[in-house]
Amino acid sequence: MWNRVERALRRAYRTGTLLDLTDRPPGSENSVRAEVIAELLLAGPPAMPGRTARVDLAGARITGRFDLTGARVDAPIRLRHCVFDEAVVLDHAELGSVNLDGSTLPGIDTESLQVVRWFGMRNARIAGQGWFHHVRVGGGLDLSGSRFGGPVNLQRAVIEGDARLGHGAGYAAGLRMDGTRIAGDLSLAKADAQAPTDGAAISANAVTVGISVRAHDLVTDGVVMMNGLRAAVAIVLQRNTLRNPDGDALLLVEAQTAMLTLRLTPSSAGMIVLRDAHVGRLIDDPVGWPEACRIELAGLTYERVTRRSDDATEWTAAQRLTWMARYATGFTPGPYDQLAAALQRDGREQEASEVRRVRERLRHRAMGRLGAVWGAMQDVAIGFGYRPAWALLWLVAVLAAGSGFFAWSGPLRPITLGGAPTWDPLLYTLDLLVPLVDLGQERAWDPVGADKAVAVAVMAAGWVLATTVVAGAGRALRR
C-alpha cells in the first residue's frame, strides 16, 4: 500500500509538477520509499494530457535503497533537499538528467553512468564515498558546495560541458579524477581537499580540459597531482593554499597550457614541481613567494613571463634571480636560459644579459674550485662576454698603470748595448700586455727586481684578458 505522500507523488508525477515537502510541520509524514520512486520512473502511469511525466520531489525522507542500476530513464529526475537512508546507486544507467541539490546521502555509486544532459548535486552532504568512475555526461557536472566524507572517484569520466567541483565543495578523503576529459572548464575554485593516508588531496593526472582549469582560492592538505594535465586556454592557481610541508605540494610535471597563473598564499608549504611543463605565458609571484615552498624548474619552458593586468608593479630580473637562488632546487642552466630568452623576446635585452651572466657564474661554481676561480676571472674581466666594454676598460687601466710605473722607475737596462730602441714606457707596457704581438720593446729591455715583478704582472693580465675575451666571444657567437 502506498502512503499518502507516495500517492501525492504519483499525482505530481503525472502532471510533471513539484511535490515540495520542505515546509511540512515537524512530525508530519514526509517519507517516500525508494522503490516507489523507481517504479514511477521505470513503469509509471501515463502523463496527463498536455503534460510531461517526471519525478520532482523536494524535502522528503527517502527510505530503502534508491537503485536504478542498468535502468534507462529519459525524463528528468529531481530529488532535491531529500534525506536518503541508504546510498544512491545509478551504476550503468542511462538517464536524461539528475538533480540531487541539497540532499543528504550516505554515499553515491554511479559506475559508468550515462547522463544525456546534466548531472547536478550542489550543496549536498555525502557521508561516505562519491563514486563517479567512468561516467559520461552530455552537458555539465556540478558538485558545487557539496561535502564528501569519503573518497571521491571521478576517474576516466567524460564531461561534454563544464565540471564544477568547487565553490565550497569539500573532499575530506581526497578527489581522484585521473584520465578525465572535460570539454569546457574545470572549476576547483574555493574547494578544500584533504589527502587520505595513502593518497593525494587531488589527483588529476592526464586530465584534458577543453578551456581552462580555474582553481583560485583552493585549499589542500596533501599533494595536488596534475602531471600531464592539458588545458587549452589556462591553468589558474591564484591565492591557493597548498600544504604538504614534508613532501610535494603541487606536481605539474609535463603539464601543458597557453597560460599558467601560479600565486600561492604565504601559508603554503611544500615542494612545487613544474618539471618539463610547457607554458605559453607564465604569471607567478617571485616577490610574494611563500617562505616554506621550494620550486623545481628543470625542463620548464615558456614563451613569456609576465604580470597580471591588475598588478600594480612589474617584477625585475634581479628580483626573479633572487627568488630562483633562494627557492629553486639545485642548479640547472635551463631555467636561466628560459628566463633570458623570455626577457629578450619582451625587449628587455640588458636584463636578459644579466640573467645569462648569472647563469655562467653559477655554472662555473658548480664545476668545483678551479672552475669557480676561472669563472670569477671571466666575470670580473668581461662579465662572461655579456659586458664586452669591460675588457677595454681593463686594457686601458692596466696600460695606464704599467706605463705610469715604468715612467716613474726610469729606463730599463738594455739587453744589447747600443742596439736598444728609444725607451718608451707606453709602448713597452703595450708590448707586454698584448700577447702574440711583437713591438720590439719586450726583447730590447731587461727588467730586474720590482720592474720584473710588474712586467710579469702586466703579461699575466694580458693573457687573462685575452683568454677571457676569446671565451666570451665564443659564447656570444654560440648565442
Coordinates of C-alpha atoms in Angstrom, one line a residue:
M1 CA 0.0 0.0 0.0
W2 CA 1.2 3.5 -0.8
N3 CA 1.1 6.1 1.9
R4 CA -0.5 9.5 1.5
V5 CA 2.8 11.2 0.4
E6 CA 3.5 8.5 -2.1
R7 CA 0.1 8.9 -3.6
A8 CA 0.6 12.6 -3.8
L9 CA 3.9 12.0 -5.6
R10 CA 2.2 9.8 -8.1
R11 CA -0.2 12.6 -8.9
A12 CA 2.6 15.1 -9.2
Y13 CA 4.5 12.7 -11.4
R14 CA 1.6 12.5 -13.9
T15 CA 1.4 16.3 -14.2
G16 CA 5.2 16.9 -14.1
T17 CA 4.9 19.2 -11.1
L18 CA 6.9 19.7 -7.9
L19 CA 5.9 17.9 -4.7
D20 CA 7.5 20.2 -2.1
L21 CA 7.6 18.8 1.5
T22 CA 10.3 21.2 2.8
D23 CA 7.8 23.3 4.7
R24 CA 5.9 20.5 6.4
P25 CA 5.4 21.0 10.1
P26 CA 7.5 18.8 12.5
G27 CA 6.1 15.3 12.9
S28 CA 4.1 15.3 9.7
E29 CA 4.6 12.5 7.2
N30 CA 7.3 13.1 4.6
S31 CA 8.8 9.7 3.9
V32 CA 8.8 8.0 0.5
R33 CA 10.0 4.6 -0.3
A34 CA 12.8 4.4 -2.8
E35 CA 11.1 1.6 -4.6
V36 CA 8.1 3.8 -5.2
I37 CA 10.3 6.4 -6.9
A38 CA 11.9 3.7 -9.0
E39 CA 8.6 2.3 -10.0
L40 CA 7.3 5.6 -11.2
L41 CA 10.4 6.2 -13.2
L42 CA 10.5 2.8 -14.8
A43 CA 6.8 1.8 -15.1
G44 CA 4.8 4.8 -14.0
P45 CA 1.4 5.8 -15.2
P46 CA 1.0 7.9 -18.3
A47 CA 1.2 11.6 -18.1
M48 CA -1.9 13.8 -18.0
P49 CA -2.8 15.3 -21.4
G50 CA -0.5 18.1 -22.3
R51 CA 1.9 17.3 -19.5
T52 CA 5.3 15.5 -19.3
A53 CA 5.7 12.9 -16.6
R54 CA 8.6 13.3 -14.3
V55 CA 9.7 12.9 -10.6
D56 CA 10.2 16.3 -9.0
L57 CA 10.4 15.9 -5.2
A58 CA 11.8 18.1 -2.5
G59 CA 12.2 17.8 1.3
A60 CA 11.4 14.1 1.5
R61 CA 12.9 11.3 3.5
I62 CA 13.6 8.5 1.1
T63 CA 13.7 5.1 2.8
G64 CA 15.3 2.0 1.3
R65 CA 17.9 1.8 -1.4
F66 CA 17.3 4.0 -4.5
D67 CA 18.8 1.8 -7.1
L68 CA 18.5 2.4 -10.9
T69 CA 21.3 0.0 -11.9
G70 CA 21.1 -0.5 -15.7
A71 CA 17.9 1.5 -16.0
R72 CA 17.0 3.8 -18.8
V73 CA 15.0 6.9 -17.9
D74 CA 14.6 9.9 -20.3
A75 CA 12.6 12.2 -18.0
P76 CA 14.4 14.5 -15.6
I77 CA 15.0 13.1 -12.1
R78 CA 14.8 15.8 -9.4
L79 CA 15.2 14.7 -5.7
R80 CA 16.3 18.0 -4.1
H81 CA 16.8 18.6 -0.3
C82 CA 16.0 15.0 0.4
V83 CA 17.4 12.7 3.1
F84 CA 18.4 9.2 1.8
D85 CA 18.6 6.4 4.3
E86 CA 20.9 4.4 2.0
A87 CA 23.4 5.1 -0.7
V88 CA 22.1 6.1 -4.1
V89 CA 23.0 3.6 -6.8
L90 CA 23.0 4.6 -10.5
D91 CA 25.5 2.1 -11.9
H92 CA 25.4 1.6 -15.7
A93 CA 22.2 3.6 -16.0
E94 CA 21.2 5.9 -18.9
L95 CA 19.4 8.9 -17.6
G96 CA 18.2 12.2 -19.1
S97 CA 19.2 14.5 -16.2
V98 CA 19.7 14.2 -12.5
N99 CA 19.3 16.8 -9.8
L100 CA 20.2 16.0 -6.2
D101 CA 20.8 19.5 -4.9
G102 CA 20.9 20.0 -1.2
S103 CA 20.3 16.3 -0.4
T104 CA 21.9 14.2 2.3
L105 CA 23.2 10.8 1.3
P106 CA 25.3 8.0 2.9
G107 CA 27.0 7.6 -0.4
I108 CA 26.5 7.6 -4.2
D109 CA 27.6 5.0 -6.8
T110 CA 27.4 5.9 -10.5
E111 CA 29.9 3.5 -12.2
S112 CA 29.6 4.0 -16.0
L113 CA 26.5 6.2 -15.6
Q114 CA 25.5 8.0 -18.8
V115 CA 23.6 11.3 -18.5
V116 CA 22.2 12.9 -21.6
R117 CA 22.0 16.4 -20.4
W118 CA 23.1 17.5 -16.9
F119 CA 24.1 16.0 -13.5
G120 CA 23.8 18.3 -10.5
M121 CA 24.4 17.6 -6.8
R122 CA 25.0 21.1 -5.4
N123 CA 25.3 21.8 -1.7
A124 CA 24.7 18.2 -0.8
R125 CA 26.1 16.2 2.1
I126 CA 27.6 12.8 1.4
A127 CA 28.8 11.0 4.5
G128 CA 30.7 8.3 2.5
Q129 CA 32.2 8.0 -0.9
G130 CA 31.2 9.5 -4.2
W131 CA 31.9 7.0 -7.0
F132 CA 31.7 8.6 -10.4
H133 CA 34.1 6.4 -12.2
H134 CA 33.8 6.3 -16.0
V135 CA 30.6 8.4 -16.0
R136 CA 29.7 10.2 -19.2
V137 CA 27.7 13.5 -19.1
G138 CA 26.4 15.1 -22.2
G139 CA 26.2 18.5 -20.5
G140 CA 27.7 19.7 -17.3
L141 CA 28.6 18.1 -14.0
D142 CA 28.0 20.3 -11.0
L143 CA 29.1 19.3 -7.5
S144 CA 29.4 22.9 -6.2
G145 CA 29.3 23.3 -2.4
S146 CA 28.9 19.5 -1.8
R147 CA 30.8 18.0 1.1
F148 CA 32.1 14.4 0.9
G149 CA 33.2 12.5 4.0
G150 CA 34.7 9.6 1.9
P151 CA 36.9 9.5 -1.2
V152 CA 35.6 10.8 -4.5
N153 CA 36.5 8.9 -7.7
L154 CA 35.9 10.8 -10.9
Q155 CA 38.5 8.9 -12.9
R156 CA 38.2 8.4 -16.7
A157 CA 35.0 10.4 -16.9
V158 CA 33.8 12.3 -20.0
I159 CA 32.1 15.6 -19.4
E160 CA 30.9 17.4 -22.5
G161 CA 30.3 20.7 -20.7
D162 CA 31.8 22.2 -17.6
A163 CA 32.8 20.3 -14.5
R164 CA 32.1 22.5 -11.4
L165 CA 33.8 20.8 -8.4
G166 CA 34.5 23.8 -6.2
H167 CA 32.6 26.8 -4.8
G168 CA 32.7 25.4 -1.3
A169 CA 32.9 21.8 -2.2
G170 CA 34.9 19.7 0.3
Y171 CA 36.7 16.4 -0.1
A172 CA 37.7 15.0 3.3
A173 CA 39.3 11.9 1.8
G174 CA 40.6 13.2 -1.5
L175 CA 39.5 13.7 -5.1
R176 CA 40.7 11.4 -7.9
M177 CA 40.0 12.3 -11.5
D178 CA 42.9 10.9 -13.4
G179 CA 42.3 10.5 -17.2
T180 CA 39.1 12.5 -17.2
R181 CA 38.2 14.5 -20.3
I182 CA 36.3 17.8 -19.9
A183 CA 35.1 19.8 -22.9
G184 CA 34.6 23.1 -21.1
D185 CA 36.0 24.5 -17.9
L186 CA 37.2 22.6 -14.8
S187 CA 36.5 24.6 -11.7
L188 CA 38.0 23.8 -8.3
A189 CA 37.7 27.3 -7.1
K190 CA 37.2 27.7 -3.3
A191 CA 37.2 23.9 -2.8
D192 CA 39.1 22.2 0.0
A193 CA 40.6 18.7 0.0
Q194 CA 42.5 16.6 2.4
A195 CA 44.6 13.6 1.4
P196 CA 43.8 10.2 2.7
T197 CA 46.6 8.3 4.5
D198 CA 47.9 6.7 1.3
G199 CA 46.9 9.1 -1.4
A200 CA 46.7 12.7 -2.7
A201 CA 44.4 15.5 -1.8
I202 CA 43.7 15.9 -5.5
S203 CA 44.9 13.6 -8.2
A204 CA 44.2 15.0 -11.7
N205 CA 46.9 13.3 -13.8
A206 CA 46.4 13.2 -17.6
V207 CA 43.3 15.2 -17.4
T208 CA 42.3 17.0 -20.7
V209 CA 40.4 20.3 -20.4
G210 CA 39.0 22.0 -23.4
I211 CA 39.1 25.5 -22.0
S212 CA 40.6 26.3 -18.6
V213 CA 41.3 24.9 -15.1
R214 CA 40.1 27.5 -12.6
A215 CA 41.3 26.7 -9.1
H216 CA 41.6 30.1 -7.3
D217 CA 41.3 30.0 -3.5
L218 CA 41.8 26.3 -3.4
V219 CA 42.9 24.9 0.0
T220 CA 44.6 21.4 0.2
D221 CA 46.4 19.4 2.8
G222 CA 48.5 16.8 0.9
V223 CA 49.8 16.7 -2.6
V224 CA 48.0 18.0 -5.6
M225 CA 48.9 15.9 -8.6
M226 CA 48.3 17.4 -12.1
N227 CA 51.0 15.6 -14.0
G228 CA 50.4 15.6 -17.8
L229 CA 47.3 17.9 -17.4
R230 CA 46.3 19.6 -20.7
A231 CA 44.3 22.8 -20.6
A232 CA 43.8 24.6 -23.9
V233 CA 43.5 28.2 -22.5
A234 CA 44.7 28.5 -18.9
I235 CA 45.5 26.9 -15.6
V236 CA 44.7 29.4 -12.9
L237 CA 46.1 28.6 -9.4
Q238 CA 45.5 32.0 -7.8
R239 CA 45.6 32.6 -4.0
N240 CA 45.9 28.8 -3.4
T241 CA 46.9 27.4 0.0
L242 CA 48.7 24.2 -0.7
R243 CA 50.1 22.4 2.4
N244 CA 52.4 19.4 2.4
P245 CA 55.5 20.5 4.3
D246 CA 57.2 17.1 4.3
G247 CA 56.8 16.4 0.5
D248 CA 55.4 17.7 -2.8
A249 CA 52.6 20.2 -2.5
L250 CA 52.0 20.5 -6.3
L251 CA 53.1 18.4 -9.2
L252 CA 52.6 19.9 -12.7
V253 CA 55.1 17.6 -14.4
E254 CA 54.7 17.7 -18.2
A255 CA 51.5 19.9 -18.0
Q256 CA 50.6 22.0 -21.0
T257 CA 48.6 25.2 -21.2
A258 CA 48.6 28.5 -23.0
M259 CA 48.8 30.4 -19.7
L260 CA 49.7 29.3 -16.2
T261 CA 49.0 31.5 -13.2
L262 CA 50.8 30.3 -10.0
R263 CA 50.4 32.5 -7.0
L264 CA 50.2 30.9 -3.6
T265 CA 49.3 32.2 -0.2
P266 CA 52.0 32.8 2.4
S267 CA 50.8 29.8 4.5
S268 CA 51.6 27.3 1.7
A269 CA 54.3 24.8 2.3
G270 CA 55.9 22.0 0.3
M271 CA 57.7 21.4 -3.0
I272 CA 56.2 22.9 -6.2
V273 CA 57.3 20.8 -9.2
L274 CA 57.0 22.3 -12.7
R275 CA 59.4 19.9 -14.3
D276 CA 59.1 19.6 -18.1
A277 CA 55.9 21.7 -18.2
H278 CA 55.1 23.7 -21.4
V279 CA 53.5 27.1 -20.9
G280 CA 52.8 29.9 -23.3
R281 CA 52.6 32.6 -20.7
L282 CA 53.7 32.3 -17.1
I283 CA 52.3 34.5 -14.4
D284 CA 53.7 34.0 -10.9
D285 CA 54.9 36.0 -7.9
P286 CA 58.6 35.9 -7.2
V287 CA 58.3 38.7 -4.7
G288 CA 55.4 37.2 -2.6
W289 CA 56.5 33.6 -2.8
P290 CA 55.8 31.6 0.4
E291 CA 58.8 31.0 2.6
A292 CA 58.1 27.3 3.1
C293 CA 57.8 26.4 -0.6
R294 CA 60.7 25.3 -2.8
I295 CA 60.3 25.0 -6.5
E296 CA 61.7 22.8 -9.3
L297 CA 62.0 24.5 -12.6
A298 CA 64.1 22.0 -14.6
G299 CA 62.7 21.5 -18.1
L300 CA 60.0 24.1 -17.7
T301 CA 59.5 26.0 -21.0
Y302 CA 57.5 29.2 -21.6
E303 CA 57.3 31.9 -24.2
R304 CA 56.7 34.9 -21.9
V305 CA 56.8 35.6 -18.2
T306 CA 54.6 38.5 -17.3
R307 CA 52.4 40.1 -14.7
R308 CA 48.6 40.2 -14.4
S309 CA 46.8 43.2 -15.8
D310 CA 45.8 44.3 -12.3
D311 CA 49.3 44.1 -10.8
A312 CA 50.5 47.5 -9.6
T313 CA 54.2 46.9 -10.4
E314 CA 56.3 44.9 -12.7
W315 CA 58.9 42.4 -11.3
T316 CA 62.5 42.9 -12.2
A317 CA 65.0 40.4 -13.4
A318 CA 67.0 41.0 -10.2
Q319 CA 64.0 40.0 -8.0
R320 CA 63.5 36.9 -10.1
L321 CA 67.1 35.9 -9.9
T322 CA 67.0 36.3 -6.1
W323 CA 63.8 34.2 -6.0
M324 CA 65.5 31.4 -8.1
A325 CA 68.6 31.4 -6.0
R326 CA 66.6 31.2 -2.8
Y327 CA 63.8 28.7 -3.6
A328 CA 64.9 26.7 -6.7
T329 CA 66.3 23.2 -6.1
G330 CA 69.9 22.8 -7.2
F331 CA 71.4 24.4 -10.3
T332 CA 70.4 23.6 -13.9
P333 CA 71.1 26.0 -16.7
G334 CA 67.7 25.6 -18.4
P335 CA 65.6 27.8 -16.2
Y336 CA 68.1 30.7 -16.7
D337 CA 68.1 30.2 -20.4
Q338 CA 64.3 30.2 -20.4
L339 CA 64.1 33.4 -18.4
A340 CA 66.8 35.2 -20.6
A341 CA 65.0 34.2 -23.8
A342 CA 61.6 35.4 -22.5
L343 CA 63.2 38.7 -21.4
Q344 CA 64.8 39.1 -24.8
R345 CA 61.5 38.5 -26.6
D346 CA 60.0 41.3 -24.5
G347 CA 62.8 43.7 -25.5
R348 CA 64.5 43.6 -22.1
E349 CA 67.9 43.0 -23.5
Q350 CA 70.0 44.3 -20.6
E351 CA 68.1 42.2 -18.1
A352 CA 68.5 39.1 -20.4
S353 CA 72.2 39.6 -20.5
E354 CA 72.4 39.9 -16.7
V355 CA 70.4 36.6 -16.4
R356 CA 72.9 34.9 -18.7
R357 CA 75.8 36.3 -16.8
V358 CA 74.4 34.9 -13.5
R359 CA 73.8 31.5 -15.3
E360 CA 77.5 31.4 -16.2
R361 CA 78.6 32.3 -12.7
L362 CA 76.6 29.5 -11.2
R363 CA 77.6 27.1 -13.8
H364 CA 81.3 27.7 -13.1
R365 CA 80.8 27.4 -9.4
A366 CA 79.2 24.0 -9.9
M367 CA 82.4 22.9 -11.6
G368 CA 84.4 23.0 -8.4
R369 CA 87.1 25.2 -7.1
L370 CA 89.1 25.6 -10.3
G371 CA 86.0 26.3 -12.3
A372 CA 84.9 28.8 -9.8
V373 CA 88.2 30.7 -10.0
W374 CA 88.2 30.7 -13.8
G375 CA 84.6 31.8 -13.8
A376 CA 85.4 34.6 -11.4
M377 CA 88.2 35.9 -13.6
Q378 CA 85.9 35.9 -16.6
D379 CA 83.1 37.5 -14.6
V380 CA 85.3 40.4 -13.3
A381 CA 87.1 40.9 -16.7
I382 CA 84.2 40.9 -19.2
G383 CA 81.1 39.7 -17.4
F384 CA 81.4 36.3 -19.2
G385 CA 81.2 38.1 -22.6
Y386 CA 78.0 40.0 -21.7
R387 CA 79.9 43.1 -20.7
P388 CA 82.5 43.5 -23.6
A389 CA 83.2 47.1 -22.8
W390 CA 84.8 45.9 -19.5
A391 CA 87.7 44.4 -21.5
L392 CA 88.6 47.8 -23.0
L393 CA 88.4 49.4 -19.6
W394 CA 90.7 46.8 -18.1
L395 CA 93.1 47.1 -21.0
V396 CA 93.2 50.9 -20.6
A397 CA 93.6 50.6 -16.8
V398 CA 96.4 48.1 -16.9
L399 CA 98.1 50.0 -19.7
A400 CA 97.9 53.3 -17.7
A401 CA 99.1 51.7 -14.5
G402 CA 102.0 49.9 -16.2
S403 CA 103.1 52.9 -18.2
G404 CA 102.9 55.1 -15.1
F405 CA 105.1 52.7 -13.1
F406 CA 107.7 52.3 -15.8
A407 CA 107.8 56.1 -16.5
W408 CA 108.4 56.6 -12.8
S409 CA 111.1 53.8 -12.5
G410 CA 113.1 55.2 -15.4
P411 CA 114.6 53.5 -18.4
L412 CA 115.3 49.8 -18.0
R413 CA 118.7 48.2 -18.7
P414 CA 119.0 47.4 -22.4
I415 CA 119.8 43.7 -23.3
T416 CA 122.1 44.8 -26.1
L417 CA 124.2 47.9 -25.5
G418 CA 123.8 50.4 -28.3
G419 CA 121.1 48.3 -30.1
A420 CA 118.0 49.2 -28.0
P421 CA 115.2 51.4 -29.3
T422 CA 114.3 54.6 -27.7
W423 CA 112.8 54.0 -24.3
D424 CA 109.0 54.4 -24.3
P425 CA 107.2 53.2 -21.2
L426 CA 103.8 53.2 -23.0
L427 CA 105.0 51.0 -25.9
Y428 CA 106.9 48.7 -23.6
T429 CA 103.8 48.2 -21.4
L430 CA 101.6 47.6 -24.5
D431 CA 104.1 45.0 -25.8
L432 CA 103.9 43.2 -22.5
L433 CA 100.2 43.4 -22.3
V434 CA 99.1 42.2 -25.8
P435 CA 100.1 38.5 -26.3
L436 CA 101.3 37.3 -29.7
V437 CA 102.1 40.9 -30.8
D438 CA 105.8 41.9 -31.0
L439 CA 106.5 45.7 -30.9
G440 CA 110.2 45.1 -30.3
Q441 CA 110.1 46.6 -26.8
E442 CA 109.9 43.5 -24.7
R443 CA 113.0 41.9 -26.4
A444 CA 115.1 45.1 -26.0
W445 CA 114.9 45.7 -22.3
D446 CA 115.9 43.6 -19.3
P447 CA 113.8 44.3 -16.2
V448 CA 115.1 43.4 -12.7
G449 CA 113.7 43.5 -9.2
A450 CA 110.5 45.4 -8.9
D451 CA 110.5 46.2 -12.6
K452 CA 110.5 42.5 -13.4
A453 CA 107.6 41.8 -11.0
V454 CA 105.5 44.5 -12.6
A455 CA 106.4 43.3 -16.1
V456 CA 105.3 39.7 -15.2
A457 CA 102.0 41.0 -13.7
V458 CA 101.3 43.0 -16.8
M459 CA 102.0 40.0 -19.0
A460 CA 99.7 37.8 -16.8
A461 CA 96.9 40.4 -17.0
G462 CA 97.3 40.4 -20.8
W463 CA 96.9 36.6 -21.1
V464 CA 93.9 36.6 -18.7
L465 CA 92.2 39.4 -20.7
A466 CA 93.0 37.6 -24.0
T467 CA 91.6 34.2 -22.9
T468 CA 88.5 35.7 -21.2
V469 CA 87.8 37.7 -24.3
V470 CA 88.1 34.6 -26.5
A471 CA 85.9 32.6 -24.2
G472 CA 83.3 35.4 -24.1
A473 CA 83.4 35.9 -27.9
G474 CA 82.8 32.1 -28.4
R475 CA 79.9 32.3 -26.0
A476 CA 78.4 35.3 -27.9
L477 CA 78.8 33.5 -31.2
R478 CA 77.0 30.4 -29.9
R479 CA 74.1 32.7 -28.9

